XYZ file of N, CA and C in Angstrom:
669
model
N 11.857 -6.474 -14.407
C 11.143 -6.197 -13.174
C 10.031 -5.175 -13.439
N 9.241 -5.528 -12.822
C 7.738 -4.285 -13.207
C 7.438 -3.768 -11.751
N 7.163 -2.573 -12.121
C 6.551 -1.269 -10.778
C 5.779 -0.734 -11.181
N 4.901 -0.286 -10.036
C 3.666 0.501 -10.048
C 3.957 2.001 -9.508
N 4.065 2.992 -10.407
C 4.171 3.982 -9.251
C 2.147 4.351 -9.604
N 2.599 5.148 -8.099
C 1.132 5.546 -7.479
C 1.182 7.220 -6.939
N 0.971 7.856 -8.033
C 1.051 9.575 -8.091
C 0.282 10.556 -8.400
N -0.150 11.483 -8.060
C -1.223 11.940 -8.440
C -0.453 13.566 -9.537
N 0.606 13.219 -8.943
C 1.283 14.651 -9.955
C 1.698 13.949 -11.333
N 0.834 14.319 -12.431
C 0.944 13.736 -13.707
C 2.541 13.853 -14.426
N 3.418 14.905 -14.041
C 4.456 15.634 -14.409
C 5.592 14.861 -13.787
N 5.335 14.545 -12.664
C 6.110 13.142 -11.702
C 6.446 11.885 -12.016
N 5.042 12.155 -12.260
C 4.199 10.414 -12.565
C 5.251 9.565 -13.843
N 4.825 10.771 -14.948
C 5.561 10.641 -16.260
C 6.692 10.813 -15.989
N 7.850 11.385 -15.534
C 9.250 11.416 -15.148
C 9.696 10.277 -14.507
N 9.350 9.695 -13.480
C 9.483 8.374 -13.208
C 9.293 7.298 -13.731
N 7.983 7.651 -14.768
C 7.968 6.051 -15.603
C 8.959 6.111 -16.811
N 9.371 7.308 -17.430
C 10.416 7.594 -18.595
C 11.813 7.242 -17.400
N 12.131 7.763 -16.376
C 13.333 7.201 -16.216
C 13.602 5.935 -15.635
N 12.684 5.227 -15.671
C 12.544 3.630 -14.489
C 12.659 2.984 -15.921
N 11.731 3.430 -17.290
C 11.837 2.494 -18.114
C 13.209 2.736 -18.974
N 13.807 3.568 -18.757
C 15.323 3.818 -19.099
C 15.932 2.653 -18.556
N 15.501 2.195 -17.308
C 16.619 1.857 -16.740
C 16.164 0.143 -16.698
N 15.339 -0.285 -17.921
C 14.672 -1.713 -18.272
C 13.843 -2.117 -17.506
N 12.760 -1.580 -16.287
C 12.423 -1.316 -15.191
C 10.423 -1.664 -16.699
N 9.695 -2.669 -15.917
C 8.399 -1.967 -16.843
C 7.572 -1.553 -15.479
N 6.484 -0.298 -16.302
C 6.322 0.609 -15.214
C 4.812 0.499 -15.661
N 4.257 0.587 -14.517
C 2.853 1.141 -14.717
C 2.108 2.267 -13.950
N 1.496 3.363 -14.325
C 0.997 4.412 -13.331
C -0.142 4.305 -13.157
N -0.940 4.468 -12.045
C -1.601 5.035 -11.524
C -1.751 6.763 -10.405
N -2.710 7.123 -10.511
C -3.300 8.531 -10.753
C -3.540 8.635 -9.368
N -4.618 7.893 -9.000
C -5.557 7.703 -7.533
C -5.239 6.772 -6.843
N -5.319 6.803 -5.245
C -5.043 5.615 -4.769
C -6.089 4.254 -4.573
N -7.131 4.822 -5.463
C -8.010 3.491 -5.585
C -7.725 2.569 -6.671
N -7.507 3.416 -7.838
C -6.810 2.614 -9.253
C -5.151 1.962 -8.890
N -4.602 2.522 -7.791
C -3.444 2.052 -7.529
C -3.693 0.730 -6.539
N -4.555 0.660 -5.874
C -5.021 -0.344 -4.622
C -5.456 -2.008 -5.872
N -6.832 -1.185 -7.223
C -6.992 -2.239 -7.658
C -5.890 -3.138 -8.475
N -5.377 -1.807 -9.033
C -3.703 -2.504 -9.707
C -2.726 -3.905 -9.259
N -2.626 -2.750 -7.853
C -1.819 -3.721 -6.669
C -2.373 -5.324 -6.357
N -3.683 -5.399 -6.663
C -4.516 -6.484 -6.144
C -4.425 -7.197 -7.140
N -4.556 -6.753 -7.911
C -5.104 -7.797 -9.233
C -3.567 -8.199 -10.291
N -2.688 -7.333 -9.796
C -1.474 -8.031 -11.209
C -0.184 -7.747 -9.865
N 0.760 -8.706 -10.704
C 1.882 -8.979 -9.963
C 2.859 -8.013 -10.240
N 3.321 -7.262 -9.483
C 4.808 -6.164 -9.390
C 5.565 -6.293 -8.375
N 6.856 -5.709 -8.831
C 8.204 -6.132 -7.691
C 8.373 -5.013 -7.016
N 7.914 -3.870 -7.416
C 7.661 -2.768 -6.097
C 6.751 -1.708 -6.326
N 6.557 -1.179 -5.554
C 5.207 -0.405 -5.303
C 6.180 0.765 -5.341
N 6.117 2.307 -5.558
C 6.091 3.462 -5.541
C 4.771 4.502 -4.584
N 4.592 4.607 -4.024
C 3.180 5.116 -3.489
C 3.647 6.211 -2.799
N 2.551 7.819 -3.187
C 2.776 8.713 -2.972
C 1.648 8.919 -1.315
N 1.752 9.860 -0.358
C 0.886 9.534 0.762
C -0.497 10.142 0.258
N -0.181 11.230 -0.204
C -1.067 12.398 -0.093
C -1.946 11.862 -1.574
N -3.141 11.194 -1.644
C -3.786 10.542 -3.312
C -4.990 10.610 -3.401
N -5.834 11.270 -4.430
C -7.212 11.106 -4.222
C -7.952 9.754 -4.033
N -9.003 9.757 -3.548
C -9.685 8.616 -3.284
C -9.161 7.527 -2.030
N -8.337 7.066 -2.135
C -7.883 7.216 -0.611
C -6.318 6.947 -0.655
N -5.883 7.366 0.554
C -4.412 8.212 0.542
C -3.310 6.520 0.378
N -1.982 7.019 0.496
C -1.274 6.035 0.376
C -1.020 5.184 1.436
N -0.976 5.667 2.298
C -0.781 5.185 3.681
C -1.859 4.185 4.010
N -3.064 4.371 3.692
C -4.458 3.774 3.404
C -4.442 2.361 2.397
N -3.509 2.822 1.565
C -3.147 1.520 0.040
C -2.365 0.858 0.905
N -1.422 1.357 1.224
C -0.533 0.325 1.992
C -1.141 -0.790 2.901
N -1.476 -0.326 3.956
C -1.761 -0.609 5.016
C -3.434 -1.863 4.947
N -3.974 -1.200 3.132
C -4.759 -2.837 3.060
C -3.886 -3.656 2.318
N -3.337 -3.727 1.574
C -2.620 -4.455 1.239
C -2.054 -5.258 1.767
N -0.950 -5.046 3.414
C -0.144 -5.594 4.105
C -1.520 -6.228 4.400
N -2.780 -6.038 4.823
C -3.857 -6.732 5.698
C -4.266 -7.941 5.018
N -4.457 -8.003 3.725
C -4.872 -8.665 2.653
C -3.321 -9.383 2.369
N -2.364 -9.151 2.919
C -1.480 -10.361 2.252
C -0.536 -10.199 1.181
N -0.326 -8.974 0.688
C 0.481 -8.729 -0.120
C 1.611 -7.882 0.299
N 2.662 -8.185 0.077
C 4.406 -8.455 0.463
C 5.501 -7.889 -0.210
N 4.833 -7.323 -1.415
C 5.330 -6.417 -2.230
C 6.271 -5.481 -1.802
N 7.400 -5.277 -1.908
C 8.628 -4.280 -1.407
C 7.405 -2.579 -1.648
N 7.618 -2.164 -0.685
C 6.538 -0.342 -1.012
C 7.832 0.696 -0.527
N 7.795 1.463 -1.424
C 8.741 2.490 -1.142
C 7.509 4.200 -1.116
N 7.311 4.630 -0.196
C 6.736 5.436 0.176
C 7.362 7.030 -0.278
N 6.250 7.798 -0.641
C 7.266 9.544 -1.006
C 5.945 10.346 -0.073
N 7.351 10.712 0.419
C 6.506 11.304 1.857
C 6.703 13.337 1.712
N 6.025 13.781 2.085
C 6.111 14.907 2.010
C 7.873 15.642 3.193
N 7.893 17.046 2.763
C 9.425 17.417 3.161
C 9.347 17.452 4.822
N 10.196 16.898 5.330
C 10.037 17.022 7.047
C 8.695 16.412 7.651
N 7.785 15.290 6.561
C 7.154 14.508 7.417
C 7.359 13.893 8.298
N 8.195 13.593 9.158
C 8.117 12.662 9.912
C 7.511 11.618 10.737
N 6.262 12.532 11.096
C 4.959 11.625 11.780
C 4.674 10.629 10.136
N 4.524 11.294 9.219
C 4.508 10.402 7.793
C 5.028 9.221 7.940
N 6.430 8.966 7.776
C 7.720 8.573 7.168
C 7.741 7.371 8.858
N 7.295 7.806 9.779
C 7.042 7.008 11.198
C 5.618 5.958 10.757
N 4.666 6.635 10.380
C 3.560 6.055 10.191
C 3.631 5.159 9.040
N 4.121 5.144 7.588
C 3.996 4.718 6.446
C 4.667 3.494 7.224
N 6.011 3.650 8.035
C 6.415 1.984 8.117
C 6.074 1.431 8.974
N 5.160 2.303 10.153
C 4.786 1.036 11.148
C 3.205 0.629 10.011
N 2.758 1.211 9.116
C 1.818 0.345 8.093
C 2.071 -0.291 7.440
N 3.806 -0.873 7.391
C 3.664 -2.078 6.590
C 5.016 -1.754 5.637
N 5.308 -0.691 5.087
C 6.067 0.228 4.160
C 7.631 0.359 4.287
N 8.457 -0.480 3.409
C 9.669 -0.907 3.633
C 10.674 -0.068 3.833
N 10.806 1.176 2.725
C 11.092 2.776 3.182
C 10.704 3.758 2.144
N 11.326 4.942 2.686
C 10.437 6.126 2.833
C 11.435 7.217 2.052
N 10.973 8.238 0.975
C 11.787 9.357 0.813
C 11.089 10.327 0.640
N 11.430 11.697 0.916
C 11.064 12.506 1.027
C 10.845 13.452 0.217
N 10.156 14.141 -0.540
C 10.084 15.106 -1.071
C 10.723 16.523 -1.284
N 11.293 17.091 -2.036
C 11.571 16.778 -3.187
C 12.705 16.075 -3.058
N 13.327 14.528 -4.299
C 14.079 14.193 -3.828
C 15.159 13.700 -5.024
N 15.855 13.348 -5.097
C 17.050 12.935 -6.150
C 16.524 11.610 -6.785
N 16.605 11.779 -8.153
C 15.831 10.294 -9.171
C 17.258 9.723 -8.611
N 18.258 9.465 -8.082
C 19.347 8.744 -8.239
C 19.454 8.187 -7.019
N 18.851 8.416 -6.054
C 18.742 8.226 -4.803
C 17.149 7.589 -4.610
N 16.493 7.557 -5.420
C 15.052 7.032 -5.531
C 15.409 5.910 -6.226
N 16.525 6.052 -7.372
C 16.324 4.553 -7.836
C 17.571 3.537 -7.221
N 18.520 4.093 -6.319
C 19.195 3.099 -4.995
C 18.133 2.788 -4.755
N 17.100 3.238 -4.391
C 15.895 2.641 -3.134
C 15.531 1.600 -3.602
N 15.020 1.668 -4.949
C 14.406 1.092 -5.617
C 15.141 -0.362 -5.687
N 16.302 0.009 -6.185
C 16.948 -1.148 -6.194
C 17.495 -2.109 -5.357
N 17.425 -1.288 -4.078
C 17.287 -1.886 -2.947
C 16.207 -3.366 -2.750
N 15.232 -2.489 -2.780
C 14.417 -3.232 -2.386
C 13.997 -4.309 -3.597
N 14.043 -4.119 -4.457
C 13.994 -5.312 -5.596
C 15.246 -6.495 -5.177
N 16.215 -5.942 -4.103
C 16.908 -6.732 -4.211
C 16.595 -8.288 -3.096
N 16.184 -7.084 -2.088
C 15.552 -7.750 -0.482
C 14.222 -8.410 -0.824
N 13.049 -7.931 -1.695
C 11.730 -8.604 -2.229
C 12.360 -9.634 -1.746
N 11.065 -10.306 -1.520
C 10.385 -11.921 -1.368
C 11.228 -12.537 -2.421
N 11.646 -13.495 -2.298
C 11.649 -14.624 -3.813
C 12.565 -14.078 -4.877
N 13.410 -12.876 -4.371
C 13.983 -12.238 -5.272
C 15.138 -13.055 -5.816
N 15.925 -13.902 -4.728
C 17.257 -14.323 -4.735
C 18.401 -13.630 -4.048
N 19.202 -13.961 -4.779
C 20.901 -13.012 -4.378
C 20.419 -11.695 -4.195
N 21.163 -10.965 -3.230
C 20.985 -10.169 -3.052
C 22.195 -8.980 -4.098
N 23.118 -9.398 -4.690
C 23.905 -8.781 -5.472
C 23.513 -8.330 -7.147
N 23.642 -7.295 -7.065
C 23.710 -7.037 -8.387
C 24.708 -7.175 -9.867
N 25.415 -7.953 -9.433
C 26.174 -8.701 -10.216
C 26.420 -9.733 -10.199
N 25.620 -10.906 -11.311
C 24.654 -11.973 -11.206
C 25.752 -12.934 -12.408
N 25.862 -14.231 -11.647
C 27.159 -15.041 -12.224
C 26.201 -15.806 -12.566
N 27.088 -16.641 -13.570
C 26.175 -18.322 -14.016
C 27.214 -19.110 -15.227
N 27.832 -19.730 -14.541
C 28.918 -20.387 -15.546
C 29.345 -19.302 -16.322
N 29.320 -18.887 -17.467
C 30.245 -18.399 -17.993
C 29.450 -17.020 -18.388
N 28.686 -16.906 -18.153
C 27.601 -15.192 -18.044
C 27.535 -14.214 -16.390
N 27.970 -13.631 -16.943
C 28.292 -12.428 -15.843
C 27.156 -11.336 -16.058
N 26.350 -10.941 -15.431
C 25.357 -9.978 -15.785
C 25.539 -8.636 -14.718
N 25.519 -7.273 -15.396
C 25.921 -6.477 -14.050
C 24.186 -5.805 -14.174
N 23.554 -5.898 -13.572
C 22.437 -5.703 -13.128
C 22.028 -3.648 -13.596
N 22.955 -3.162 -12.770
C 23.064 -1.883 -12.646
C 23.864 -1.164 -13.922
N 24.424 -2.129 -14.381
C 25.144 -1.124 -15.943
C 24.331 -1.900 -17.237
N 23.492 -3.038 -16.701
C 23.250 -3.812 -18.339
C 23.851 -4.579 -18.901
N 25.249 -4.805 -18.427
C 25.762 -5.045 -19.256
C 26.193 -6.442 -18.839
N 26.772 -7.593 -20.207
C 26.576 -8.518 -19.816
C 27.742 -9.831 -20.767
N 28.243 -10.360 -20.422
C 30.119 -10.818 -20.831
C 29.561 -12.389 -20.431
N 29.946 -12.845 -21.943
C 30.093 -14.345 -22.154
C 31.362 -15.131 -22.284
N 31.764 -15.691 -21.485
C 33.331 -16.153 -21.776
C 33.779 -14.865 -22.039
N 34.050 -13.665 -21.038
C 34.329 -12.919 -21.159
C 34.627 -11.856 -21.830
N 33.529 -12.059 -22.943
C 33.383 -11.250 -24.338
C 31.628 -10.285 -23.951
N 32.020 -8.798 -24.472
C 30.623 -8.050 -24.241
C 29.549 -9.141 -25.462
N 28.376 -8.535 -24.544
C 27.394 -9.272 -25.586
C 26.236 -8.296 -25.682
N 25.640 -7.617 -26.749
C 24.808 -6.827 -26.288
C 23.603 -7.094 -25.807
N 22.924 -6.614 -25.339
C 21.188 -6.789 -25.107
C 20.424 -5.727 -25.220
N 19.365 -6.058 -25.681
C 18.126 -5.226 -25.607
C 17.751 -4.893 -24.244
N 16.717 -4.155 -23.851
C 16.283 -3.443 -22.770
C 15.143 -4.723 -22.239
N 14.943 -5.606 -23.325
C 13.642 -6.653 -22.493
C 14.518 -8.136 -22.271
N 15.802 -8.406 -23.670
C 16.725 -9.085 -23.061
C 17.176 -8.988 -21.284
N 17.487 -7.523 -21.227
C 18.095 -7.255 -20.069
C 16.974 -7.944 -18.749
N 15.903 -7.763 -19.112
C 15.306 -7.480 -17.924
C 14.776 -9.342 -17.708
N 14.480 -9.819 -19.101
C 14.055 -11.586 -18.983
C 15.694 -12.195 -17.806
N 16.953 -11.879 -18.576
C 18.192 -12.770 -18.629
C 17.916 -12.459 -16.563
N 17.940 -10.899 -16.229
C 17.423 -10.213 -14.533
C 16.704 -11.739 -14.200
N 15.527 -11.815 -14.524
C 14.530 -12.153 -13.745
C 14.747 -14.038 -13.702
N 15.389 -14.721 -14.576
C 16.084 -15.745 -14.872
C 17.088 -16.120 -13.835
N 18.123 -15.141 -13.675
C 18.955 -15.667 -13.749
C 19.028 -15.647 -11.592
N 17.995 -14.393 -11.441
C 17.927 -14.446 -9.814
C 16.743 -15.601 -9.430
N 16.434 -16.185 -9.904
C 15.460 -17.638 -9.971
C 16.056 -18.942 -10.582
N 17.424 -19.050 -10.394
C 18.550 -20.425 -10.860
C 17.865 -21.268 -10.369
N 17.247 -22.046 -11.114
C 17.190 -23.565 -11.050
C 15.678 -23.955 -10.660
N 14.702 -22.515 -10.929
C 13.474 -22.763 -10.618
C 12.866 -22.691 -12.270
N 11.698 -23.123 -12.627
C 10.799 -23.451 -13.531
C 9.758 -21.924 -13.684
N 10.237 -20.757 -14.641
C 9.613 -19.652 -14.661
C 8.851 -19.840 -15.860
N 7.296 -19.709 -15.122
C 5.892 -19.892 -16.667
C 6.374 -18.476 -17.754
N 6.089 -18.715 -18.991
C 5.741 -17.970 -19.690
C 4.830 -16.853 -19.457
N 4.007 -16.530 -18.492
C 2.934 -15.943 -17.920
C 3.557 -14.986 -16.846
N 4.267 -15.901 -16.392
C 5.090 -14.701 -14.757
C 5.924 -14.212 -15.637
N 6.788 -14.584 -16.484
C 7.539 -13.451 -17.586
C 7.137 -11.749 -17.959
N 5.495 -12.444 -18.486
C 4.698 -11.268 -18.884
C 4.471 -10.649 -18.226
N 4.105 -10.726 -16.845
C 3.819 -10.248 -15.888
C 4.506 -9.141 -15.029
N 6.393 -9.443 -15.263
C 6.752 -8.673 -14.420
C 8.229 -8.495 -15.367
N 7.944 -8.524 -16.589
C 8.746 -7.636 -17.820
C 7.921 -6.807 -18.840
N 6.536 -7.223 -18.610
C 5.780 -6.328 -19.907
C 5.022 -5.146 -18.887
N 4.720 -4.318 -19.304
C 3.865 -3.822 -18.316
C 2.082 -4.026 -18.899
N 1.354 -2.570 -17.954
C -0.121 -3.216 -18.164
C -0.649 -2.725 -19.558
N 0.222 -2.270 -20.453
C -0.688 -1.769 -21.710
C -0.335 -2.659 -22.938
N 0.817 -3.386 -22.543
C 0.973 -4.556 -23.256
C -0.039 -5.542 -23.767
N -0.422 -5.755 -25.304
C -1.750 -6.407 -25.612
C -1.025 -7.791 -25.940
N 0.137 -8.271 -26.415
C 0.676 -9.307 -27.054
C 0.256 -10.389 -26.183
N 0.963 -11.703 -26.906
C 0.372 -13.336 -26.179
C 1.966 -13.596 -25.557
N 1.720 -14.656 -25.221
C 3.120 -15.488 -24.998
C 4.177 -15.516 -25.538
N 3.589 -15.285 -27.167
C 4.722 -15.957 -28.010
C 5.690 -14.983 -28.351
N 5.497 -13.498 -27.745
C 6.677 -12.246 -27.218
C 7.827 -13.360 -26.738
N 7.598 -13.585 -25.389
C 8.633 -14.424 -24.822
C 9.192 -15.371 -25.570
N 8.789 -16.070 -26.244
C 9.476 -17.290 -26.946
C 10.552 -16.338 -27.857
N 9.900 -15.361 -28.456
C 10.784 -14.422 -29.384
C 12.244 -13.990 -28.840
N 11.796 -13.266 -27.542
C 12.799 -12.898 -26.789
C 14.160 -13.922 -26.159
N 13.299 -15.441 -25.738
C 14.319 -15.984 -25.604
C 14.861 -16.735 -26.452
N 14.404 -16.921 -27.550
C 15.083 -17.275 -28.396
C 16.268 -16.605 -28.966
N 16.087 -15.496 -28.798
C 17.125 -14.136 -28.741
C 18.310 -14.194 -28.069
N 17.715 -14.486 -26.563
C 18.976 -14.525 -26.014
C 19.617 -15.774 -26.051
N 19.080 -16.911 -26.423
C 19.845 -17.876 -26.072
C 21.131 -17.972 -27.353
N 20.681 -16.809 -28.627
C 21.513 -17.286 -29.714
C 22.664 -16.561 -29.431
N 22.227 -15.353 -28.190
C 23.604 -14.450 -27.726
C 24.059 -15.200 -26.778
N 23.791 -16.137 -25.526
C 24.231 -16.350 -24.684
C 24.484 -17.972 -24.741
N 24.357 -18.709 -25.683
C 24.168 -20.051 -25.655
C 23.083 -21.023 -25.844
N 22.997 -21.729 -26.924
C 22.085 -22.424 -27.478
C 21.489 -23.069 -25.492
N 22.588 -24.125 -24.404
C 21.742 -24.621 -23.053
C 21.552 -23.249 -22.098
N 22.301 -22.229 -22.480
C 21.952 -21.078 -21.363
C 20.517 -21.387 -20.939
N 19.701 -21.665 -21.175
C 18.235 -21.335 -21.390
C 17.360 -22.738 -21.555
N 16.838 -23.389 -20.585
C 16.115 -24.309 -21.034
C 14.857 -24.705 -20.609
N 14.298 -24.759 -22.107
C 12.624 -24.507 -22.169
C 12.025 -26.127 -21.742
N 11.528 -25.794 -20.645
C 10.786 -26.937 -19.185
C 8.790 -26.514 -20.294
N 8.950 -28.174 -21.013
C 7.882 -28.249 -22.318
C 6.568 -28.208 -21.382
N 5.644 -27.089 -21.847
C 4.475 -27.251 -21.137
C 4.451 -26.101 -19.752
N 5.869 -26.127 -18.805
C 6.017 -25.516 -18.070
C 6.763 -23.847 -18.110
N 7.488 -23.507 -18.905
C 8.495 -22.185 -19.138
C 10.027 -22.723 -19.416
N 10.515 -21.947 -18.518
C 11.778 -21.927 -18.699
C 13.122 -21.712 -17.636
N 13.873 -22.231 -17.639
C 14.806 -22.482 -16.355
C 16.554 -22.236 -17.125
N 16.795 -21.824 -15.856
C 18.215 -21.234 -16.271
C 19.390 -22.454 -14.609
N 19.755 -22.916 -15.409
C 20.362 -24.580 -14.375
C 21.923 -23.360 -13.576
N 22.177 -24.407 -12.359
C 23.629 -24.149 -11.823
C 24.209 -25.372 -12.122
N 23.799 -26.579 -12.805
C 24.618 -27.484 -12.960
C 24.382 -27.766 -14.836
N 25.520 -27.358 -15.089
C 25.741 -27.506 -16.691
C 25.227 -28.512 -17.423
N 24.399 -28.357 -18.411
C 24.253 -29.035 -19.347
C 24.521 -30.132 -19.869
C-alpha cells in the first residue's frame, strides 16, 4: 500500500515515513501543500496523511480540491491540539478523519489502517486475509501455508496485501508499481515479475496467476 504524507515539519515528516515503511507501508513526502496537491493528482495512493497548517496552500485547501476534482482517496487529517472548528471543518471538506496533535504513532497507524481498510476498491474489510490454504495476518506480516510459517520480505508482504484484497480481479504490472514502490523508485516492471516469482515459490507454483499481456490474479476457485 503507498501513502503520501503531507508535512511541513521535516522531523515528522521523516518519523512517519521511517515508521509507515517499517510497517511495509511505501511512503512518499511532501513538504508544501502544493507539491502535495500535485502528488495527489498525478500518482495513485491508498491514503493521504495531510497536515492543515502547509505552506503554499493549507491542507484543508488540498483536500477540499481534490474531493472537487474527483479524487476518493481515504485523507486522514492532523489537526492542531483542541482544534475543533479544524477537525469540524477538515470533514465537512471531504476528510475521512482527523487526529490531533501531538499524537500517538500507534493510534495514527489504527487510523491509518482503518481507512486502507474502508478505501474504495479495497475489499474485505479484515485484516486477516484467507485464500485456500494462505492465511495472511495483515497487521503482524505474517503469513502460514498449509499451516506452516512462511517468511516474507517487506515488498512480498505488501504485493501478496494488495493481491490477495483484489481475489479474482486482473492486477497490471503498473498498478503494482504504483501502490508498492514509492515515488523515488527508478526500476521497470520487471521488479514485479522478480517479486512474484518469489512468492509464488513460497506460496505455490498456482497461488499466483500471470493473466499474459494483462498482470496477475490471485483466483477463489482453485486451480
Amino acid at each position: 500500500m503507498r501513502i503520501l504524507v503531507v508535512e511541513d515539519d521535516q522531523r515528522l515528516a521523516d518519523a512517519l515515513k521511517r515508521g509507515l515503511e517499517a510497517e511495509t507501508f511505501a511512503v512518499d513526502v511532501a513538504t508544501t501543500g502544493t507539491d502535495g496537491l500535485w502528488m495527489a493528482s498525478n500518482f495513485a495512493y491508498d491514503t493521504l496523511i495531510l497536515d492543515i497548517m502547509l505552506p503554499g496552500i493549507n491542507g484543508q485547501k488540498l483536500c477540499a480540491t481534490l474531493r472537487k476534482n474527483g479524487n476518493t482517496t481515504p485523507i486522514l487529517m492532523l489537526t492542531a491540539k483542541d482544534g475543533e472548528l479544524d477537525e469540524a471543518d477538515s470533514l465537512d471538506l471531504g476528510a475521512d478523519d482527523f487526529l490531533s496533535k501531538p499524537f500517538s504513532y500507534i493510534v495514527l497507524l489504527s487510523r491509518v489502517r482503518a481507512l486502507l481498510r474502508r478505501g474504495t476498491g479495497i475489499g474485505t474489510l479484515s485484516s486477516v486475509l484467507s485464500l485456500g490454504d494462505i492465511v495472511f495476518d495483515t497487521t503482524a506480516h505474517s503469513c502460514r501455508v498449509h499451516d506452516q510459517d512462511v517468511p516474507l520480505t517487506a515488498k512480498e508482504a505488501s504485493i501478496l496485501d494488495y493481491l490477495m484484497r483484489r481475489v479474482d480481479q486482473v492486477v497490471p504490472k503498473e498498478e503494482l508499481l504504483q501502490h508498492v514502490w514509492d515515488f523515488a523508485f527508478e526500476g521497470g516492471p520487471n521488479v514485479v515479475e522478480v517479486h512474484v516469482s518469489a512468492l509464488r515459490r513460497k506460496l505455490g507454483a498456482d497461488a499466483i496467476e500471470t493473466i499474459r499481456g494483462s498482470g496477475y490474479r490471485m483466483s477463489s476457485v482453485p486451480r
